[in-house]
Amino acid sequence: MDLMVEGVSIALQRGEELAYPARRISFTVKPGEFLGLVGESGSGKSLTMLALLGLESCSPGVVEGRVRYRSEQGQLYPLEGLSHYVRWHGGLPRKRTAAWQRTVYRRMKPLLGRRIAIILQDAHKTLNPFLRIEDQLLEMVARQGRADAEKAGWWGRWRQRRSIHQQLRQEALRLLKALHFRDPERVLRAYPHQLSGGMAQRVSLALALASRPEFIILDEPTTGLDVTLQAALVDLIRQLKQERRLSGIIVSHDLMFVGKVTERMAIMFSGELWEIGPTHNVIHPDFPWKHPYTSYLLSFARQKRRGSAGPAFQNVLWQRPKQGCPLRKSCPVYLHQLDMEQRRQCDSADPSPVPVFPEHYIRCWQYAWEEQKHAAGY
Amino acid sequence: MKRNASRKTGLLTAGLAVYLLLVLWGSTGWFPKSWQQVPSRMPIYQYSPPSREHPLGVFFQQDLLITFVRSTQASFVAGTIALLPFLALGTLLGIASGLPAGFAQALANRTIDVLNAFPRFVVLLLYTGLFAANLYHMLMLYGLISAPKLAELLRGRIDQLRREDFIDSCVALGLPWWVIVRRHILWHHSRHLILAQTFAMFAMAIFMEASLSYLNLGTREHYQSWGLMLNYATSVSGLSLFRFPLSAQFNLPAALPALGLLSVTLLLVSLSRYWEQQDRLKMGRMF
Amino acid sequence: MQPVIEVQNLSKNFTIRYREDWRVYTYSKQAVRNVSFSVFPGEILAIVGESGSGKTTLGKMMVNLVRPSSGQILLNGQPVQRLSQRRFQPLRHLIQMVFQNPYASLNPMMTVREHLEEALRLADVTDPHAIEQEIQQLTQLVKLSPQVLTEYPDQLSGGECRRVNLARILARRPRILILDEPVASLDFAIKQIIVDLLLELHQKLGLTYIWISHDLEIVQAVAHRILVMFDGEILEEIPRDGSRRDGCGHPYTEILFTAAHRLHTWEQEDFSTLGAVLPQPTAGTTMASRERGCRFRSFCQRYRTIGRPKLCRETPPRFKTVSQNHLVRCHFPWIENPEVTPK
């Protein structure tokens, strides 16, 4: 397992209300595999990713769960949670969660930018406005060849500075060409404000790939990109997976884009995971078992022309019902297909994940009943 | 949150009201007869403790409450007189130097450079030396020559905001440029800067006034100031005002004029904190 | 019919200076090259292209935010390209622009109500009662809930923010709207809703749209005419329903279509074949060296398959009318059999 996320919850406070933009999120990413985290905006997917890396300092922050990142050398970075603390004190200890956040950051820091690369949503903000792209990119390119450079010593490095610079520059140019830049030389000389949104997005991708990471996290990679560049990105990620056995997470609202490049897909809405399974199963229109929310998403993605796709699901981040399935108020299956007995079941308890296929879990009562019938020998 | 804010504004208005009352009192110059009558046989540098006639006591043959009220007014006048030209010229220069490159921008930038190049105190000394001017004129001049401080900060802010799309969208909407500058740039995005500079300037103006009057520069009449008192105190018998061990006899008279200044500064600080909190609420994310 | 906007031979050069080793270099980048088109009242004209193809600059030139280097823009027959901001002011209630980034185009320190009031005062609505009424009408028009009025831009969701921008601009009662990427980076569900809203407004208020986008899928569904832009040039003009029915098209449009189509299906498409078609520079070529001949040819699959003809290398292509209202700027516009030279 490359990344194991076990029962992570993130809390937010607004006045006296508490909300969980991530509630008991668990998933694993296997080596050489990409996981897609799909959901609407406001479903907490970006926040989850940032918090897992200790980058988001929301208050009170991560309150329970653990994250393990296991590199190929077999090192473990366990990050213990505070669930026992919450359980005992019935509240969120602010000081302790801040300390936890710091711990996460301290443990993740040696990995970030070396083994784990992250590409944030707003590309223009990730680039330093006062440095040329060249200065920023060469710094990252230089990072991966550190070991050789260390051996050469400072005198050796000084003597070979020209050739080292040239090598790094060539490497950077190669990288930019792979990202379909028309004129990489000009891009290297430019300052960030001279780049358009799509170009900045690709430059930040180049920055992330420059240090040759083994795990990559892409947060909304398609926002500023044109369709042609999106297609190119699909091609690029597939190539990287083949060549470097790169694994990673793609956080996006674009179901179809994520479906092109990932092996497994998780559907997130209002801070909870509803379905996680092989991508092919999740987005295949003929696959019989689907969470109602997934089919709602698919109905948008599949129809090309305009037209309404039924009433929208309501985000219940702040108005989560105390009991029962939180989505039932706007779930078309609950509203139109179920009988009274089944609805009572939906009202009474939160559904737990049900396996419908190897490694494919759905959190919906419909499949729990099928499971029970199956166990009873029907 | 709302309750908290209203309490803060209440305190703020109360403080401002008290302060303005003191200033008005000082400018009318009306005081009870009993305060104005001072026993004449008293040694000049002796502090006489509070009594029924003189609520804060007498020092330098003057009632201390009168000194306090007058000095409050004096510090206010000094601060305001320096402040108005400072704000006007500073804003003007700031806006001009934030314009796109051209004649006005270059002119504003060079003006800022030139004003920055000369030490302010020396300029003031030169001015008095040449024209033997009124203290108020000198304070106005001081306000003018410290305008680059504000202008530079505004220039930075405008440079930063010009990249933002919302300025573009305001232009496209058809807002006239002065509305964009006044409302979108100055009021909504630079008011902290201006306020912070305002009270820095206020304090500096009072300090400058004290220094100038200590040096007996500039002409004035009927005027109470810290610097003047210090001047008296050192000239009368070589006694110093702050003396160890601290005794009320000498320290209270010196501290009173400073109290006026302190109260203004505190008021402005609380105003800036209130604005800061408001803006944090606005800029705060959904959560 | 009289066109509302007529653009004739419009060009824009940006001069960029940069310093390297104490020497200052200057190069000029042509963002828009010799573009001509006209917009008719009540039309939805789409301009499609990649980022950096100059479509946003084109839009900004039409609302006088960027001054063109050469060429003419006629608004209702009146040339406007040399007008100062003040002279352009009375035309601003005719033409308005919705910017690409909805959050950045609102002042983060002002509430939605303040934004709307400001725009209404510009439209000479000064009476507070009238302003209140107008605000209500506007919010109903763009389907905003009234609670949003007291909120600040950062508290809004993406869809709401777009609506606020629209309402603010509609307060000036424009006849022509330039929509710069109106639905980019929105969620799928909200994308549909905003597109529906825009079309409804188009019907209700009789607006004219210039719809700038990179997504051919959406644009095809809504636009009456599509202009395809590449590197500052218009390569193709596609009429509403005749798109590619005549078997003609520019190879660049082909790429856009294929990419959009493949991205919007659930099947695991093979993108490596597309990758060969995608704009990818061959070694050592830059755009600057393509002054002679067809500027697109280094990215052109068709050029390679038909054996790099001399025509493409020597002569810059002109617009060819391949069927009614369908113009293609290519020497070989036939999709099926490009070897057949056009008559």
PDB file of C-alpha atoms in Angstrom, chain B residues 100-265:
ATOM      1  CA  PRO B 100       0.165  53.805 -15.439  1.00  0.00           C
ATOM      2  CA  ALA B 101       3.583  54.994 -16.579  1.00  0.00           C
ATOM      3  CA  GLY B 102       3.507  58.535 -17.862  1.00  0.00           C
ATOM      4  CA  PHE B 103       4.289  62.114 -16.988  1.00  0.00           C
ATOM      5  CA  ALA B 104       2.133  62.365 -13.855  1.00  0.00           C
ATOM      6  CA  GLN B 105       3.453  59.121 -12.477  1.00  0.00           C
ATOM      7  CA  ALA B 106       7.061  60.089 -13.067  1.00  0.00           C
ATOM      8  CA  LEU B 107       6.477  63.492 -11.498  1.00  0.00           C
ATOM      9  CA  ALA B 108       4.878  61.956  -8.425  1.00  0.00           C
ATOM     10  CA  ASN B 109       7.653  59.426  -8.043  1.00  0.00           C
ATOM     11  CA  ARG B 110      10.380  62.052  -8.296  1.00  0.00           C
ATOM     12  CA  THR B 111       8.550  64.247  -5.800  1.00  0.00           C
ATOM     13  CA  ILE B 112       8.467  61.374  -3.371  1.00  0.00           C
ATOM     14  CA  ASP B 113      12.173  60.755  -3.885  1.00  0.00           C
ATOM     15  CA  VAL B 114      13.073  64.401  -3.366  1.00  0.00           C
ATOM     16  CA  LEU B 115      10.950  64.729  -0.253  1.00  0.00           C
ATOM     17  CA  ASN B 116      12.476  61.551   1.131  1.00  0.00           C
ATOM     18  CA  ALA B 117      15.990  62.800   0.496  1.00  0.00           C
ATOM     19  CA  PHE B 118      15.934  65.685   3.010  1.00  0.00           C
ATOM     20  CA  PRO B 119      15.866  65.157   6.778  1.00  0.00           C
ATOM     21  CA  ARG B 120      12.551  66.531   7.967  1.00  0.00           C
ATOM     22  CA  PHE B 121      13.729  68.206  11.122  1.00  0.00           C
ATOM     23  CA  VAL B 122      16.459  70.042   9.262  1.00  0.00           C
ATOM     24  CA  VAL B 123      13.949  71.302   6.723  1.00  0.00           C
ATOM     25  CA  LEU B 124      11.816  72.662   9.539  1.00  0.00           C
ATOM     26  CA  LEU B 125      14.823  74.367  11.169  1.00  0.00           C
ATOM     27  CA  LEU B 126      15.746  75.927   7.840  1.00  0.00           C
ATOM     28  CA  TYR B 127      12.208  77.160   7.387  1.00  0.00           C
ATOM     29  CA  THR B 128      12.090  78.844  10.790  1.00  0.00           C
ATOM     30  CA  GLY B 129      15.564  80.200  10.292  1.00  0.00           C
ATOM     31  CA  LEU B 130      14.531  81.839   7.043  1.00  0.00           C
ATOM     32  CA  PHE B 131      11.018  83.025   7.838  1.00  0.00           C
ATOM     33  CA  ALA B 132      10.736  82.981  11.675  1.00  0.00           C
ATOM     34  CA  ALA B 133       7.392  81.340  11.142  1.00  0.00           C
ATOM     35  CA  ASN B 134       4.363  80.529  13.220  1.00  0.00           C
ATOM     36  CA  LEU B 135       4.397  77.119  14.865  1.00  0.00           C
ATOM     37  CA  TYR B 136       1.225  76.145  13.047  1.00  0.00           C
ATOM     38  CA  HIS B 137       2.766  76.848   9.687  1.00  0.00           C
ATOM     39  CA  MET B 138       5.721  74.732  10.628  1.00  0.00           C
ATOM     40  CA  LEU B 139       3.461  71.853  11.564  1.00  0.00           C
ATOM     41  CA  MET B 140       1.660  72.121   8.249  1.00  0.00           C
ATOM     42  CA  LEU B 141       4.996  72.019   6.497  1.00  0.00           C
ATOM     43  CA  TYR B 142       5.902  68.990   8.559  1.00  0.00           C
ATOM     44  CA  GLY B 143       2.733  67.283   7.385  1.00  0.00           C
ATOM     45  CA  LEU B 144       3.559  68.048   3.781  1.00  0.00           C
ATOM     46  CA  ILE B 145       7.095  66.784   3.885  1.00  0.00           C
ATOM     47  CA  SER B 146       6.172  63.522   5.570  1.00  0.00           C
ATOM     48  CA  ALA B 147       3.554  62.745   2.908  1.00  0.00           C
ATOM     49  CA  PRO B 148       5.847  60.265   1.023  1.00  0.00           C
ATOM     50  CA  LYS B 149       5.362  57.712   3.797  1.00  0.00           C
ATOM     51  CA  LEU B 150       1.692  57.419   2.996  1.00  0.00           C
ATOM     52  CA  ALA B 151       2.233  57.796  -0.732  1.00  0.00           C
ATOM     53  CA  GLU B 152       4.648  54.882  -0.897  1.00  0.00           C
ATOM     54  CA  LEU B 153       2.283  52.569   0.916  1.00  0.00           C
ATOM     55  CA  LEU B 154      -0.593  53.594  -1.330  1.00  0.00           C
ATOM     56  CA  ARG B 155       1.524  53.096  -4.415  1.00  0.00           C
ATOM     57  CA  GLY B 156       2.305  49.551  -3.364  1.00  0.00           C
ATOM     58  CA  ARG B 157      -1.333  48.835  -2.682  1.00  0.00           C
ATOM     59  CA  ILE B 158      -2.470  50.250  -6.010  1.00  0.00           C
ATOM     60  CA  ASP B 159       0.194  48.289  -7.871  1.00  0.00           C
ATOM     61  CA  GLN B 160      -1.053  45.169  -6.184  1.00  0.00           C
ATOM     62  CA  LEU B 161      -4.707  45.903  -6.874  1.00  0.00           C
ATOM     63  CA  ARG B 162      -4.215  46.826 -10.497  1.00  0.00           C
ATOM     64  CA  ARG B 163      -3.611  43.184 -11.352  1.00  0.00           C
ATOM     65  CA  GLU B 164      -6.960  42.229  -9.863  1.00  0.00           C
ATOM     66  CA  ASP B 165      -9.812  41.576 -12.239  1.00  0.00           C
ATOM     67  CA  PHE B 166     -12.364  43.512 -10.280  1.00  0.00           C
ATOM     68  CA  ILE B 167     -10.813  46.832 -11.176  1.00  0.00           C
ATOM     69  CA  ASP B 168     -11.013  45.812 -14.823  1.00  0.00           C
ATOM     70  CA  SER B 169     -14.610  44.773 -14.410  1.00  0.00           C
ATOM     71  CA  CYS B 170     -15.414  48.118 -12.767  1.00  0.00           C
ATOM     72  CA  VAL B 171     -13.938  49.921 -15.758  1.00  0.00           C
ATOM     73  CA  ALA B 172     -15.893  47.702 -18.112  1.00  0.00           C
ATOM     74  CA  LEU B 173     -19.047  48.376 -16.146  1.00  0.00           C
ATOM     75  CA  GLY B 174     -18.493  52.046 -16.797  1.00  0.00           C
ATOM     76  CA  LEU B 175     -17.625  53.382 -13.350  1.00  0.00           C
ATOM     77  CA  PRO B 176     -15.733  56.661 -13.552  1.00  0.00           C
ATOM     78  CA  TRP B 177     -12.141  56.443 -12.415  1.00  0.00           C
ATOM     79  CA  TRP B 178     -12.533  58.634  -9.364  1.00  0.00           C
ATOM     80  CA  VAL B 179     -15.255  56.364  -8.019  1.00  0.00           C
ATOM     81  CA  ILE B 180     -13.024  53.348  -8.541  1.00  0.00           C
ATOM     82  CA  VAL B 181     -10.164  55.064  -6.746  1.00  0.00           C
ATOM     83  CA  ARG B 182     -12.255  56.451  -3.935  1.00  0.00           C
ATOM     84  CA  ARG B 183     -14.529  53.541  -3.187  1.00  0.00           C
ATOM     85  CA  HIS B 184     -12.799  50.419  -4.428  1.00  0.00           C
ATOM     86  CA  ILE B 185      -9.188  51.289  -3.771  1.00  0.00           C
ATOM     87  CA  LEU B 186      -9.044  53.863  -0.993  1.00  0.00           C
ATOM     88  CA  TRP B 187     -12.014  53.010   1.161  1.00  0.00           C
ATOM     89  CA  HIS B 188     -12.278  49.275   0.806  1.00  0.00           C
ATOM     90  CA  HIS B 189      -8.663  48.279   0.459  1.00  0.00           C
ATOM     91  CA  SER B 190      -6.441  50.986   1.913  1.00  0.00           C
ATOM     92  CA  ARG B 191      -8.302  52.339   4.891  1.00  0.00           C
ATOM     93  CA  HIS B 192      -6.153  50.462   7.392  1.00  0.00           C
ATOM     94  CA  LEU B 193      -3.064  51.841   5.808  1.00  0.00           C
ATOM     95  CA  ILE B 194      -4.391  55.364   5.958  1.00  0.00           C
ATOM     96  CA  LEU B 195      -5.598  54.975   9.525  1.00  0.00           C
ATOM     97  CA  ALA B 196      -2.317  53.492  10.707  1.00  0.00           C
ATOM     98  CA  GLN B 197      -0.431  56.306   9.031  1.00  0.00           C
ATOM     99  CA  THR B 198      -2.868  58.781  10.538  1.00  0.00           C
ATOM    100  CA  PHE B 199      -2.082  57.935  14.081  1.00  0.00           C
ATOM    101  CA  ALA B 200       1.584  57.543  13.436  1.00  0.00           C
ATOM    102  CA  MET B 201       1.466  61.048  11.982  1.00  0.00           C
ATOM    103  CA  PHE B 202      -0.593  62.357  14.893  1.00  0.00           C
ATOM    104  CA  ALA B 203       1.952  61.142  17.382  1.00  0.00           C
ATOM    105  CA  MET B 204       4.854  62.384  15.324  1.00  0.00           C
ATOM    106  CA  ALA B 205       3.261  65.798  14.927  1.00  0.00           C
ATOM    107  CA  ILE B 206       2.823  66.165  18.674  1.00  0.00           C
ATOM    108  CA  PHE B 207       6.360  65.036  19.248  1.00  0.00           C
ATOM    109  CA  MET B 208       7.546  67.529  16.664  1.00  0.00           C
ATOM    110  CA  GLU B 209       5.485  70.261  18.261  1.00  0.00           C
ATOM    111  CA  ALA B 210       6.966  69.435  21.658  1.00  0.00           C
ATOM    112  CA  SER B 211      10.480  69.444  20.287  1.00  0.00           C
ATOM    113  CA  LEU B 212       9.994  72.721  18.483  1.00  0.00           C
ATOM    114  CA  SER B 213       8.430  74.436  21.442  1.00  0.00           C
ATOM    115  CA  TYR B 214      11.149  73.056  23.717  1.00  0.00           C
ATOM    116  CA  LEU B 215      13.662  74.728  21.432  1.00  0.00           C
ATOM    117  CA  ASN B 216      11.561  77.889  21.655  1.00  0.00           C
ATOM    118  CA  LEU B 217      11.093  77.936  17.914  1.00  0.00           C
ATOM    119  CA  GLY B 218       8.001  79.208  16.222  1.00  0.00           C
ATOM    120  CA  THR B 219       5.771  81.889  17.601  1.00  0.00           C
ATOM    121  CA  ARG B 220       2.592  81.066  19.507  1.00  0.00           C
ATOM    122  CA  GLU B 221       0.405  82.582  22.101  1.00  0.00           C
ATOM    123  CA  HIS B 222      -1.712  81.285  24.950  1.00  0.00           C
ATOM    124  CA  TYR B 223      -0.511  77.819  24.499  1.00  0.00           C
ATOM    125  CA  GLN B 224       0.213  74.900  26.768  1.00  0.00           C
ATOM    126  CA  SER B 225       2.503  72.189  25.684  1.00  0.00           C
ATOM    127  CA  TRP B 226       4.682  69.530  27.078  1.00  0.00           C
ATOM    128  CA  GLY B 227       7.793  70.843  25.430  1.00  0.00           C
ATOM    129  CA  LEU B 228       7.120  74.294  26.763  1.00  0.00           C
ATOM    130  CA  MET B 229       6.710  72.952  30.285  1.00  0.00           C
ATOM    131  CA  LEU B 230       9.894  71.028  29.980  1.00  0.00           C
ATOM    132  CA  ASN B 231      11.597  74.155  28.824  1.00  0.00           C
ATOM    133  CA  TYR B 232      10.306  76.110  31.837  1.00  0.00           C
ATOM    134  CA  ALA B 233      11.209  73.325  34.182  1.00  0.00           C
ATOM    135  CA  THR B 234      14.782  73.054  32.998  1.00  0.00           C
ATOM    136  CA  SER B 235      15.263  76.789  32.746  1.00  0.00           C
ATOM    137  CA  VAL B 236      13.915  77.736  36.187  1.00  0.00           C
ATOM    138  CA  SER B 237      16.306  75.954  38.510  1.00  0.00           C
ATOM    139  CA  GLY B 238      17.871  73.138  36.617  1.00  0.00           C
ATOM    140  CA  LEU B 239      15.422  70.632  37.988  1.00  0.00           C
ATOM    141  CA  SER B 240      14.433  67.709  35.872  1.00  0.00           C
ATOM    142  CA  LEU B 241      10.856  66.635  35.465  1.00  0.00           C
ATOM    143  CA  PHE B 242      11.263  62.914  35.695  1.00  0.00           C
ATOM    144  CA  ARG B 243      13.090  62.281  38.830  1.00  0.00           C
ATOM    145  CA  PHE B 244      13.888  59.188  40.769  1.00  0.00           C
ATOM    146  CA  PRO B 245      12.382  58.130  43.142  1.00  0.00           C
ATOM    147  CA  LEU B 246       9.082  58.854  41.481  1.00  0.00           C
ATOM    148  CA  SER B 247       7.220  61.496  43.324  1.00  0.00           C
ATOM    149  CA  ALA B 248       3.833  62.883  42.457  1.00  0.00           C
ATOM    150  CA  GLN B 249       5.195  66.322  42.983  1.00  0.00           C
ATOM    151  CA  PHE B 250       7.105  66.327  39.752  1.00  0.00           C
ATOM    152  CA  ASN B 251       5.796  63.490  37.675  1.00  0.00           C
ATOM    153  CA  LEU B 252       2.082  64.227  37.689  1.00  0.00           C
ATOM    154  CA  PRO B 253       2.374  67.621  35.997  1.00  0.00           C
ATOM    155  CA  ALA B 254       4.554  66.139  33.322  1.00  0.00           C
ATOM    156  CA  ALA B 255       2.354  63.149  32.752  1.00  0.00           C
ATOM    157  CA  LEU B 256      -0.907  65.043  32.353  1.00  0.00           C
ATOM    158  CA  PRO B 257      -0.341  66.504  28.881  1.00  0.00           C
ATOM    159  CA  ALA B 258       0.880  63.134  27.730  1.00  0.00           C
ATOM    160  CA  LEU B 259      -2.421  61.662  28.849  1.00  0.00           C
ATOM    161  CA  GLY B 260      -4.253  63.593  26.160  1.00  0.00           C
ATOM    162  CA  LEU B 261      -2.034  62.159  23.491  1.00  0.00           C
ATOM    163  CA  LEU B 262      -2.364  58.675  24.895  1.00  0.00           C
ATOM    164  CA  SER B 263      -6.138  58.837  24.805  1.00  0.00           C
ATOM    165  CA  VAL B 264      -6.207  59.860  21.142  1.00  0.00           C
ATOM    166  CA  THR B 265      -3.851  57.121  20.195  1.00  0.00           C
TER     167      THR B 265
END
